[in-house]
Coordinates of C-alpha atoms in Angstrom, one line a residue:
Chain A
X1 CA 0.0 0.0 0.0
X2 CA 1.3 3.2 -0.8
X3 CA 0.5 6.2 1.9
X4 CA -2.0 8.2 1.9
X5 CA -2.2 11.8 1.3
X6 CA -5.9 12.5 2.0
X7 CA -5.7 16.2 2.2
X8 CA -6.1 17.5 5.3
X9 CA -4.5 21.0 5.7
X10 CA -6.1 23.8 8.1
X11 CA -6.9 26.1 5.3
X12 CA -10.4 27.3 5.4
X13 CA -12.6 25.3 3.4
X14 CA -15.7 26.2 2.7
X15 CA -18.9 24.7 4.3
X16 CA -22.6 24.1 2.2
X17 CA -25.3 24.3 4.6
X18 CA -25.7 20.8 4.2
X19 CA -22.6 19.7 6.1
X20 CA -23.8 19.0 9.1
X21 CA -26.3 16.6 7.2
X22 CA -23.1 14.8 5.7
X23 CA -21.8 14.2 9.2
X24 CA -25.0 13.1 10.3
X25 CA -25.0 10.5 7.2
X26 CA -21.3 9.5 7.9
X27 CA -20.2 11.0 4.8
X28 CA -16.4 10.9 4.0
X29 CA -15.6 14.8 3.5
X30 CA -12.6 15.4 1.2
X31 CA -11.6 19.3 -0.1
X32 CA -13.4 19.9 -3.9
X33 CA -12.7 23.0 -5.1
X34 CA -11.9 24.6 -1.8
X35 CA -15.5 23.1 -0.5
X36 CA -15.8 19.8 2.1
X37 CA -17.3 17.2 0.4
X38 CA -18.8 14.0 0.8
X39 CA -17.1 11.8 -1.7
X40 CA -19.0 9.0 0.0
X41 CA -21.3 8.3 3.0
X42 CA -19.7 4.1 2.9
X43 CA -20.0 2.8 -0.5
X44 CA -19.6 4.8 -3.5
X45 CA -21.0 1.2 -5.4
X46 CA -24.1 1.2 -3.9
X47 CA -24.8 4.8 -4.2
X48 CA -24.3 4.9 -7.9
X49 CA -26.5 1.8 -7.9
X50 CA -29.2 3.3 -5.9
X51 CA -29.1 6.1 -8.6
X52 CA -29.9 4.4 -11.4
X53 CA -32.1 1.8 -9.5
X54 CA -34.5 4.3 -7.4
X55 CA -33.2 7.3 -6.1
X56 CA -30.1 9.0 -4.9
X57 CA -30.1 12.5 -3.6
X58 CA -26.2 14.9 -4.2
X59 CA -25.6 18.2 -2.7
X60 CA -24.3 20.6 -5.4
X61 CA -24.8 23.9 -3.2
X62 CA -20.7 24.1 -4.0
X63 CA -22.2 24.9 -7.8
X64 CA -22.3 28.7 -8.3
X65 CA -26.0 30.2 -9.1
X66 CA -26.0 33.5 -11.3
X67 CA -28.8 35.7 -12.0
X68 CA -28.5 37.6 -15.4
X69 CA -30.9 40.4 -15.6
X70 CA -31.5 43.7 -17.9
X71 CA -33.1 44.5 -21.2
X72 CA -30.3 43.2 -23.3
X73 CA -29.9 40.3 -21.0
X74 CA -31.1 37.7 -23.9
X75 CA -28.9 39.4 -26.9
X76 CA -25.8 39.3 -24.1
X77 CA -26.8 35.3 -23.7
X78 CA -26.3 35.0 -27.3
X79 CA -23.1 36.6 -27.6
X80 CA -21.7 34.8 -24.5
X81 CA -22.1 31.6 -25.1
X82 CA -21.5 29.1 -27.9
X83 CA -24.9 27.4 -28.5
X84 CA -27.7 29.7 -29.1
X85 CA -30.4 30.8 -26.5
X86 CA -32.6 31.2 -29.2
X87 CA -33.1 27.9 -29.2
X88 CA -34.7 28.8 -26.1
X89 CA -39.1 30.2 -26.7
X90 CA -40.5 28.9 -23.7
X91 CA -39.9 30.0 -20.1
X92 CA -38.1 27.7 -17.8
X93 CA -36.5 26.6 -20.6
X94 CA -32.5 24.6 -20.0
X95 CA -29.9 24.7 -22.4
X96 CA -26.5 23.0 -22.3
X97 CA -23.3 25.3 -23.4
X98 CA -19.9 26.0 -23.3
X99 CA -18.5 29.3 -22.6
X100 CA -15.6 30.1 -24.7
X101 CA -12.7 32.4 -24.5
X102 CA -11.5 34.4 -27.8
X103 CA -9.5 31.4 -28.7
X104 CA -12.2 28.7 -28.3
X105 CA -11.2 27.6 -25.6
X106 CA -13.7 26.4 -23.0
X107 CA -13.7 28.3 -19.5
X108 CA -16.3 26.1 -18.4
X109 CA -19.7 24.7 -19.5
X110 CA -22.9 25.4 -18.3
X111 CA -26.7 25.3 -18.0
X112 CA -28.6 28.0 -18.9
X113 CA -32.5 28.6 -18.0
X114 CA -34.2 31.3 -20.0
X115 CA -37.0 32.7 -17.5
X116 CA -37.6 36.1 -19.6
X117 CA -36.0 38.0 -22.3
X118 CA -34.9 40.3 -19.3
X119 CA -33.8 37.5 -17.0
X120 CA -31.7 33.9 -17.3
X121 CA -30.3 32.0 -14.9
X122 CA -26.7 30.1 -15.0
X123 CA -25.6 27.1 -13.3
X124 CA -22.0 27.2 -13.4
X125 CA -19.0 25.3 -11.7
X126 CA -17.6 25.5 -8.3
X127 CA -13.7 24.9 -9.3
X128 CA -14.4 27.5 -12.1
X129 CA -16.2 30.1 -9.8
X130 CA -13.8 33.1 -9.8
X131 CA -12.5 33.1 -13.6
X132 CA -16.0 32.4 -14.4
X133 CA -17.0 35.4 -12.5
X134 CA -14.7 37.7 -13.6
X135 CA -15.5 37.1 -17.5
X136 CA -19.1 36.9 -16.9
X137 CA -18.5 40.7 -15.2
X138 CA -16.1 42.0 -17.9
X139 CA -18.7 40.9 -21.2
X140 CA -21.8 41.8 -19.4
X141 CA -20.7 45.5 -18.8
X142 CA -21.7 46.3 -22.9
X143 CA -24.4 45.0 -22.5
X144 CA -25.8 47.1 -18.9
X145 CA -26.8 43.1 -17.7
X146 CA -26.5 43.2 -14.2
X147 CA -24.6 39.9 -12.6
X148 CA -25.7 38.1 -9.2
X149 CA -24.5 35.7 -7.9
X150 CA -26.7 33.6 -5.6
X151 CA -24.4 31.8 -2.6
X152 CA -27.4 32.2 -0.4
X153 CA -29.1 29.7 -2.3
X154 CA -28.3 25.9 -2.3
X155 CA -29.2 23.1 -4.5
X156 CA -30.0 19.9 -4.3
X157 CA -29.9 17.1 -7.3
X158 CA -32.3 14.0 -6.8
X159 CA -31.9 11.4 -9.5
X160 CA -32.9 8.3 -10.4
X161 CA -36.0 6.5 -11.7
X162 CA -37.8 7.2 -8.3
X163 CA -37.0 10.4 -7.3
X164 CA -39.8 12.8 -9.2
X165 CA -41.7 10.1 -7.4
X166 CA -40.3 10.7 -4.2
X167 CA -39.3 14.3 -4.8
X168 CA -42.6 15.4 -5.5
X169 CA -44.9 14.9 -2.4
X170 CA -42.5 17.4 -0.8
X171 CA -42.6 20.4 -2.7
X172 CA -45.4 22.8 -1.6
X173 CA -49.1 22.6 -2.8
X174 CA -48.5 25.5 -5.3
X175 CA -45.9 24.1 -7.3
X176 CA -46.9 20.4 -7.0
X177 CA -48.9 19.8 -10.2
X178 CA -46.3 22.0 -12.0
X179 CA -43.1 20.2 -11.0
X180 CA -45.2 16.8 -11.9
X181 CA -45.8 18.2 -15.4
X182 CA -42.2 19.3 -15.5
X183 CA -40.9 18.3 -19.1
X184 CA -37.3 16.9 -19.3
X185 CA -35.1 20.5 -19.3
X186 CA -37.7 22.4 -18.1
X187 CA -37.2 24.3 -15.0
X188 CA -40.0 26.2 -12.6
X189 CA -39.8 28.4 -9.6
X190 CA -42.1 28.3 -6.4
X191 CA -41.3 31.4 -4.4
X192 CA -37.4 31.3 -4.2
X193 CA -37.0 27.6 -4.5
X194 CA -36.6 26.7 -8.5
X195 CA -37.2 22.9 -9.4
X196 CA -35.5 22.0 -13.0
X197 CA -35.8 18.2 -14.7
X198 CA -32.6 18.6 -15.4
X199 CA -29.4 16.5 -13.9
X200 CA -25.5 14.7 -14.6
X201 CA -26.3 10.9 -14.5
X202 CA -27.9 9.8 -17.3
X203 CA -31.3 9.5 -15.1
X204 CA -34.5 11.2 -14.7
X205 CA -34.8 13.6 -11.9
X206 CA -34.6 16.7 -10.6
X207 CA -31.9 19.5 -10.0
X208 CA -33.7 22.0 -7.0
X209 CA -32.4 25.3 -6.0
X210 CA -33.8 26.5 -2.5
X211 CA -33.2 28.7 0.1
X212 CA -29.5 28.0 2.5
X213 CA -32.3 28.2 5.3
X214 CA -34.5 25.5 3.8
X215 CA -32.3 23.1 2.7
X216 CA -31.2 20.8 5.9
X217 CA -35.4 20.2 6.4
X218 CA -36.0 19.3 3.0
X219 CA -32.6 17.0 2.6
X220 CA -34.0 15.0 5.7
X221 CA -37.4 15.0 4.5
X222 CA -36.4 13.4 1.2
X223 CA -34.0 11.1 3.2
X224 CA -36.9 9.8 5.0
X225 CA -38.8 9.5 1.4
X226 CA -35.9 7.0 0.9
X227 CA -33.7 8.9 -1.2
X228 CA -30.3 8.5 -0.5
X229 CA -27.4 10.2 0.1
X230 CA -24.6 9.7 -2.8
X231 CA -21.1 11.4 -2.5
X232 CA -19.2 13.1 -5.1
X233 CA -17.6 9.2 -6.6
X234 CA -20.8 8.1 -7.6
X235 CA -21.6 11.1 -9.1
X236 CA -18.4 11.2 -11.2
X237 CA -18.8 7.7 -12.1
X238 CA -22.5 8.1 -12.9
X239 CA -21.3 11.0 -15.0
X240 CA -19.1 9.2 -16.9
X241 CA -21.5 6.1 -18.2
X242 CA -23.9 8.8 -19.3
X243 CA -21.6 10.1 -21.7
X244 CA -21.2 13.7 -19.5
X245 CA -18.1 15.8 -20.0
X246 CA -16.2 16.9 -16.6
X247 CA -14.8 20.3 -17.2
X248 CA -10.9 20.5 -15.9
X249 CA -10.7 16.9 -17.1
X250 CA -12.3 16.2 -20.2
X251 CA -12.0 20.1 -21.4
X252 CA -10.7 23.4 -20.6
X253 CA -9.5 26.2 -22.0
X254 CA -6.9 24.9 -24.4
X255 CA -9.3 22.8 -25.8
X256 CA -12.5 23.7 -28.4
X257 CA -15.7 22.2 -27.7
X258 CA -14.8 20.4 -31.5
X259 CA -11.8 18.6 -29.8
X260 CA -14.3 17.4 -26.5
X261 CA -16.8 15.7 -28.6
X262 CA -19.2 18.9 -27.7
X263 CA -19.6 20.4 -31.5
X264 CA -23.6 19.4 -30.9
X265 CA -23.3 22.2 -28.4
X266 CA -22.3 24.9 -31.3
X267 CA -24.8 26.6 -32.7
X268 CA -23.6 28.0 -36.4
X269 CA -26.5 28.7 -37.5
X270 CA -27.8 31.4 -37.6
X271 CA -24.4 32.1 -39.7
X272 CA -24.4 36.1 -38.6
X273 CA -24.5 35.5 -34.6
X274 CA -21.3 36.6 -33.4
X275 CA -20.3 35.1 -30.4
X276 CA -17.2 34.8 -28.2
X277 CA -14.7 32.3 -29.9
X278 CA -16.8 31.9 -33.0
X279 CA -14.0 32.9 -35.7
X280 CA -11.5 30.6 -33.7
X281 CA -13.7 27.4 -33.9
X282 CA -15.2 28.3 -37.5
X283 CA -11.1 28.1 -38.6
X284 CA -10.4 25.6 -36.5
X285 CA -13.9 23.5 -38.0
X286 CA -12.5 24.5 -41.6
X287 CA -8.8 23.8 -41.1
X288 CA -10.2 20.1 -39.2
X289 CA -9.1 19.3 -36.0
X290 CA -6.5 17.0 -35.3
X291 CA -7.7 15.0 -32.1
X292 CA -11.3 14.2 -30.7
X293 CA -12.7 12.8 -27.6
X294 CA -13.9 9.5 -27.6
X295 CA -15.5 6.8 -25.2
X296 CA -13.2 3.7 -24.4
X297 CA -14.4 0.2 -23.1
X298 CA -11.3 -2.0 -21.4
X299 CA -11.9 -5.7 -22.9
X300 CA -10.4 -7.5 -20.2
X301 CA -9.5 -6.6 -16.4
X302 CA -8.0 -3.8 -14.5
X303 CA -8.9 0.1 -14.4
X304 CA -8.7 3.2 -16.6
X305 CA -7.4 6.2 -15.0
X306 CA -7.3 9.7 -16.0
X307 CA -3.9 10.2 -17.4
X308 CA -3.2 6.9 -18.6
X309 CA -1.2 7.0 -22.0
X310 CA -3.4 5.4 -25.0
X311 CA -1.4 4.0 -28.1
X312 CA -3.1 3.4 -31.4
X313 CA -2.1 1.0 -34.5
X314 CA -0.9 3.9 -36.8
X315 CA -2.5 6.8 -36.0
X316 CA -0.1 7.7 -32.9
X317 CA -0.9 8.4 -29.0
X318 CA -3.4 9.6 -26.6
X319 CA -4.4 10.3 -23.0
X320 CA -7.4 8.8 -21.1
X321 CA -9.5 12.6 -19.8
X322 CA -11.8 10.9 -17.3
X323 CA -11.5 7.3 -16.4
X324 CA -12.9 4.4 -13.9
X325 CA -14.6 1.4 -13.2
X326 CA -18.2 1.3 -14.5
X327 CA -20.4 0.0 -11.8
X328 CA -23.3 -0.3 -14.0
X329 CA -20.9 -2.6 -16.8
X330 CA -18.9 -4.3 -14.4
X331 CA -15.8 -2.9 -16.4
X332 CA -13.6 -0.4 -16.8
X333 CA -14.6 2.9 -19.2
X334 CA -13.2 6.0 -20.2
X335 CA -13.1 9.2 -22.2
X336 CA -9.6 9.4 -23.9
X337 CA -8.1 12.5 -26.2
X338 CA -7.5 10.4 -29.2
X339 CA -5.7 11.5 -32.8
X340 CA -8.3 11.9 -35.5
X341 CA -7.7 8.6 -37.5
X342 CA -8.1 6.4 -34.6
X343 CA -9.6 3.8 -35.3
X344 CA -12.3 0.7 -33.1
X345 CA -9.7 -0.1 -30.9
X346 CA -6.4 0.9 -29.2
X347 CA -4.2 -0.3 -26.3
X348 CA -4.0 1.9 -22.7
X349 CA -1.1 1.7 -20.6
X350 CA -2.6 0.7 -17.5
X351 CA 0.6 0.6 -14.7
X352 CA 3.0 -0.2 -17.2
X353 CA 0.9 -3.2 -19.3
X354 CA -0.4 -2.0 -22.9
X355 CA -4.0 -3.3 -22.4
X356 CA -7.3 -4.0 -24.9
X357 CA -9.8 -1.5 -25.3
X358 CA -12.1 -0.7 -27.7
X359 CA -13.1 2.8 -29.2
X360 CA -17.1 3.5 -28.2
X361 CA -19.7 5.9 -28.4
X362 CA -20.7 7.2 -25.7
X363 CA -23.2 7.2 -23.7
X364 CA -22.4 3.9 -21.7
X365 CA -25.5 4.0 -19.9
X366 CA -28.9 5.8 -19.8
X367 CA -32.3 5.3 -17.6
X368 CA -30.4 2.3 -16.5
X369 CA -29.7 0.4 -19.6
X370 CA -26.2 -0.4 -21.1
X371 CA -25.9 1.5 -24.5
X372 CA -23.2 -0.5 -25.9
X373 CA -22.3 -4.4 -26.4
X374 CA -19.7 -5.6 -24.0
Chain B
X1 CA -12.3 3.8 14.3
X2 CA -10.7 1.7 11.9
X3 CA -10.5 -2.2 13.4
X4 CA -6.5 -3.4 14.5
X5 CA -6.7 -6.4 16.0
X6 CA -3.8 -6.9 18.4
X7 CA -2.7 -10.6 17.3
X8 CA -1.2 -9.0 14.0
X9 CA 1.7 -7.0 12.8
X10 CA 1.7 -3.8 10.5
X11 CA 3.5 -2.4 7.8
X12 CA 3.9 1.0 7.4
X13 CA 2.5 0.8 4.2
X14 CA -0.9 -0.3 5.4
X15 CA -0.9 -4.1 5.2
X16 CA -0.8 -6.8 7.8
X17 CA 1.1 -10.0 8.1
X18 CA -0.4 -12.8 10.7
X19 CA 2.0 -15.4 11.8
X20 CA 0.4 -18.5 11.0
X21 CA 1.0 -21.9 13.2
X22 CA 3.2 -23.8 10.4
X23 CA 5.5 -20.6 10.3
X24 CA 4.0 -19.2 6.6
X25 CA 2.4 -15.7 7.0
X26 CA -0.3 -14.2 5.8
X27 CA -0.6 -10.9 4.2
X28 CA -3.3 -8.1 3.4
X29 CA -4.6 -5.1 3.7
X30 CA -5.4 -3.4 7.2
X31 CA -8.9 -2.2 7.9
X32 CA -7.9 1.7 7.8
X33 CA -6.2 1.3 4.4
X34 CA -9.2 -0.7 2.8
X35 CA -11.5 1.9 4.8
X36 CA -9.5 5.1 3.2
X37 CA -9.5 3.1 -0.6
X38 CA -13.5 2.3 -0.9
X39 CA -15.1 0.0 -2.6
X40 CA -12.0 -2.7 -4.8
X41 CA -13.1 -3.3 -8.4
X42 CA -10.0 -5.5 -9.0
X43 CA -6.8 -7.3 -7.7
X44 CA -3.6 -8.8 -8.9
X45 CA -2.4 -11.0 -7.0
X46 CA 1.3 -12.2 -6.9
X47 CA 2.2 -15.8 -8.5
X48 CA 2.6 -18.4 -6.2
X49 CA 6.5 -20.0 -6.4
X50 CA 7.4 -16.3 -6.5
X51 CA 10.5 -15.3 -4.3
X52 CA 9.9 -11.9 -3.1
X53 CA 11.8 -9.7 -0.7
X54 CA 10.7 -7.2 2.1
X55 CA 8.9 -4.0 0.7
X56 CA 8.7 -5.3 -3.0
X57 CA 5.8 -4.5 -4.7
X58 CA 4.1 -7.7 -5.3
X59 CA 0.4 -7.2 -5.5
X60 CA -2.5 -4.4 -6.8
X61 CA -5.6 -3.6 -5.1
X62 CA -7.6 -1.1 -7.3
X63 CA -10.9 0.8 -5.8
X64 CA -13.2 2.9 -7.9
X65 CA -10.9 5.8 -6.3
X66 CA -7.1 4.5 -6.8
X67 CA -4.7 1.9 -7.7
X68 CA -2.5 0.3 -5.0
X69 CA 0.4 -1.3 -5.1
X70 CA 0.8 -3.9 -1.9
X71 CA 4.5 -4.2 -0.5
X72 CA 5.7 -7.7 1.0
X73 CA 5.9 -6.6 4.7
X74 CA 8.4 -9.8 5.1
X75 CA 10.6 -11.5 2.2
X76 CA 9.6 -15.3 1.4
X77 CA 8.5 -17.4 -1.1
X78 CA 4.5 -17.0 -2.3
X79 CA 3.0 -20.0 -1.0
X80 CA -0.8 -19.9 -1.7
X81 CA -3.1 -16.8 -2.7
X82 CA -6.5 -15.9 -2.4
X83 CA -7.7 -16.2 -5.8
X84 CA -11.6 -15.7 -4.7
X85 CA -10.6 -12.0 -4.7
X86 CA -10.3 -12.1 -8.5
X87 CA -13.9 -12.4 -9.3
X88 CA -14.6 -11.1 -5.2
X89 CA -12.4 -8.1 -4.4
X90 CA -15.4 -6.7 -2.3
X91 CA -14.3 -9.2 0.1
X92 CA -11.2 -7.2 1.4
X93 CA -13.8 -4.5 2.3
X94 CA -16.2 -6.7 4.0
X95 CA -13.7 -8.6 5.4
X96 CA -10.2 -8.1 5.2
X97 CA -8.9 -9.7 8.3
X98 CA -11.0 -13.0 7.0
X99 CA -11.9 -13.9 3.8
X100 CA -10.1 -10.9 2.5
X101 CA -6.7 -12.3 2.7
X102 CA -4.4 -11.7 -0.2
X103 CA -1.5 -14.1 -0.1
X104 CA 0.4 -16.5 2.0
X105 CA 4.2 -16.9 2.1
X106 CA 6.8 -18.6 3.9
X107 CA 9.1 -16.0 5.2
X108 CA 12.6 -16.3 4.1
X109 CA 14.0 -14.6 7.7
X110 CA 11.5 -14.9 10.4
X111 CA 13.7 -12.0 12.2
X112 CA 12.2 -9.5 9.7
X113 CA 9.2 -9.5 11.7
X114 CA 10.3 -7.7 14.2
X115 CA 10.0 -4.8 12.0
X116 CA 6.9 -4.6 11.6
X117 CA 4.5 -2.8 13.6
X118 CA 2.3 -4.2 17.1
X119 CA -0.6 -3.0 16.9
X120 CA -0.5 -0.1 19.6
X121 CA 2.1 1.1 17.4
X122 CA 0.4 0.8 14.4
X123 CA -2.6 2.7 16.0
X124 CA -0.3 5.8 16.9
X125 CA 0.9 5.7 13.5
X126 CA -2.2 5.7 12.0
X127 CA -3.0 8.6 14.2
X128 CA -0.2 10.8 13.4
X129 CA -1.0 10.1 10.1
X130 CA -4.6 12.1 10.0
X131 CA -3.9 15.7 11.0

């Protein structure tokens, strides 16, 4: 056994209001992003199981909540981010996007409600928070849209094929039938909670912002509905069947959205929006790009880590982005950076062995169902 | 608290040897270090017939989390291993002390034990270990 380094310095990390829930549910706290997190309350297994078996509940309140509001606050939304807001007519709308630097380069991805044309609301990350921030400030000035942040707010994912089923008794009267008619990426608020279909497993659910104040009451409630607690491995791994990107590892800002498997998330049409990184990524699309991101399924035993060197017959090497064991498969999957002419299968260095694997499609898994052959 | 029964000795790297009545020893994984790794998804076990010496790396233990290597608290000749674990390796987290062996060998130099931790020892050093 090598030693361990679990992190432990006396630097202030910060706290979600939910923490004293995670002692309460024996959760293993490690540092994510400067936060304490659970990366487990026991077994990180049975919590991804429980998610796509019934229901498993995440605390995300480390996520950073931002208001975007002003007259101009759609046509900013347009110019900001790569896919196109105007995909977005109905309010409580979601929308998946990247938000790219002049370069197109990704400085983090995002979901994106449209509530008016004077008001959206971003979900962005927590290890992104402060260059996110700070660009989100500098591009809004031109347009007079006024920024907020929302740390007073927390958010709770539950997910799984039970949790609308579970989730639902337990929101107020008003919003009840609402929520239950909640189409997939559809978000709704209830006073200053917010309940979105929306989620990062490959499951149905729901994604719930709510007040700091109300969030230890309603996490126990839903605990005693049966929903339980999953840490931040299962959430990772449950990422990674559904096909999910993980910004920092699978992308980030020396890498397009064209070279992360996320051109579907590129809106070029209509041809005349501008928006940030656009002439970048239209040379980029017309000179061809000379890697892409691609699933990977190990044929035989052992693990795929991130980092793990990937050799190809001809066609040269790669690097494994996000890697693990797939609870759901019983084997080892992976996103790897791969040169363009890569073909169906390739070899990973897996602690000095060249092993097996085959080149996949993503997603591995969704509502519970394998997606590809083993 | 993690579980350190007192009839065993400790590595410093996180396994145990127990001194077995025909002499051989057998080796795995202490609680705390199975505890701190989560759930194991695989393990390579060494080859029995294989000479190995103190502190060689001789064995994997992969969770979801991390990869592993196991060290040979004691040198010796593999003399039997735990191949359950290769379709089982849950069973070092359910049982580690048990069923969750790894492998058995027949120590080379008996006096290497002394080495090794007690298991008050081994306590205090897991202690100084979480700050």
């Amino acid at each position: 056994m090598t030693e361990f380094t679990e992190k432990n310095a006396n630097t202030m990390k910060k706290k979600t209001p939910l923490y004293e829930e995670h002692l309460a549910d024996g959760g293993k706290l490690v540092d994510f992003a400067g936060w304490e997190m659970p990366i487990n309350y026991g077994s990180q297994i049975e919590e991804h199981n429980s998610v796509r078996q019934d229901a498993g509940m995440f605390d995300v309140s480390h996520m950073t909540v931002v208001d975007l509001t002003g007259e101009r606050t759609r046509e900013f939304m347009r110019y900001l981010l790569a896919n196109n807001v105007d995909r977005l007519k109905d309010s409580g709308k979601a929308l998946y996007s990247c938000m790219l630097n002049e370069d197109g380069g990704v400085i983090d991805d995002l979901i994106v409600y449209f509530l008016r044309d004077d008001f959206f609301r971003m979900v962005v990350n927590a290890g992104t928070h402060d260059k996110d921030m700070d660009w989100l400030n500098k591009q809004a000035a031109a347009f007079d849209v006024t920024v907020t942040e929302r740390p007073e707010l927390a958010m709770i994912a539950v997910q799984g094929p039970k949790a609308r089923a579970k989730a639902l008794p337990l929101l107020s009267d008003t919003v009840r039938t609402a929520a239950t008619e909640l189409k997939p990426f559809f978000g709704v608020f209830d006073g200053d909670w917010f309940i979105a279909r929306t989620g990062y497993t490959g499951e149905d659910g729901f994604e719930i912002v709510l007040p700091a104040a109300d969030a230890a009451t309603f996490w126990q409630q839903l605990r005693a509905a049966g929903v339980r607690p999953t840490g931040l491995g299962a959430r990772d791994t449950l990422r990674l069947e559904a096909g999910m990107n993980l910004y920092g590892s699978d992308m980030d800002e020396s890498i397009s959205p064209l070279e992360a498997a996320l051109g579907w998330t590129v809106a070029w049409e209509p041809a005349e929006r501008d928006f940030i990184g656009r002439a970048a990524l239209e040379k980029q699309r017309a000179q061809g790009t000379k890697q892409k991101l691609v699933g990977l399924l190990l044929e035989g035993k052992g693990v795929l880590r991130n980092h793990q060197k990937v050799v190809t017959e001809g066609a040269g090497e790669g690097e494994i982005t996000s890697g693990s064991f797939s609870p759901t498969l019983q084997r080892a999957i992976a996103f790897a950076r791969v040169p363009k002419a890569t073909g169906d299968t390739c070899q990973v260095d897996v602690r000095g062995k060249l092993l097996p694997a085959r080149v996949v499609k993503p997603p591995f898994v969704r509502n519970g169902e394998a997606q590809i052959e083993l | 608290m993690s579980n350190v029964p007192v009839e065993l000795k400790y590595a410093k790297t996180h396994e145990y040897a127990r001194v077995n009545d025909d002499g051989s020893v057998t080796v795995g994984i202490s609680d705390s270090a199975q505890d701190q790794l989560g759930d194991m998804v695989f393990i390579e076990l060494p080859e029995v017939g294989q000479t190995l010496a103190a502190a060689e790396a001789c064995a994997v233990v992969e969770s979801v989390k991390a990869a592993s290597d196991v060290y040979a608290p004691v040198g010796g000749e593999v003399v039997e291993v735990n191949e359950a674990l290769v379709d089982s390796p849950e069973t070092v987290n359910q049982d580690t002390y048990g069923e969750g062996w790894l492998f058995r060998l027949q120590p080379a130099d008996v006096a290497e034990m002394a080495s090794l931790m007690d298991a008050e020892a081994y306590e205090e050093f897991l202690a100084s270990e979480v700050h």
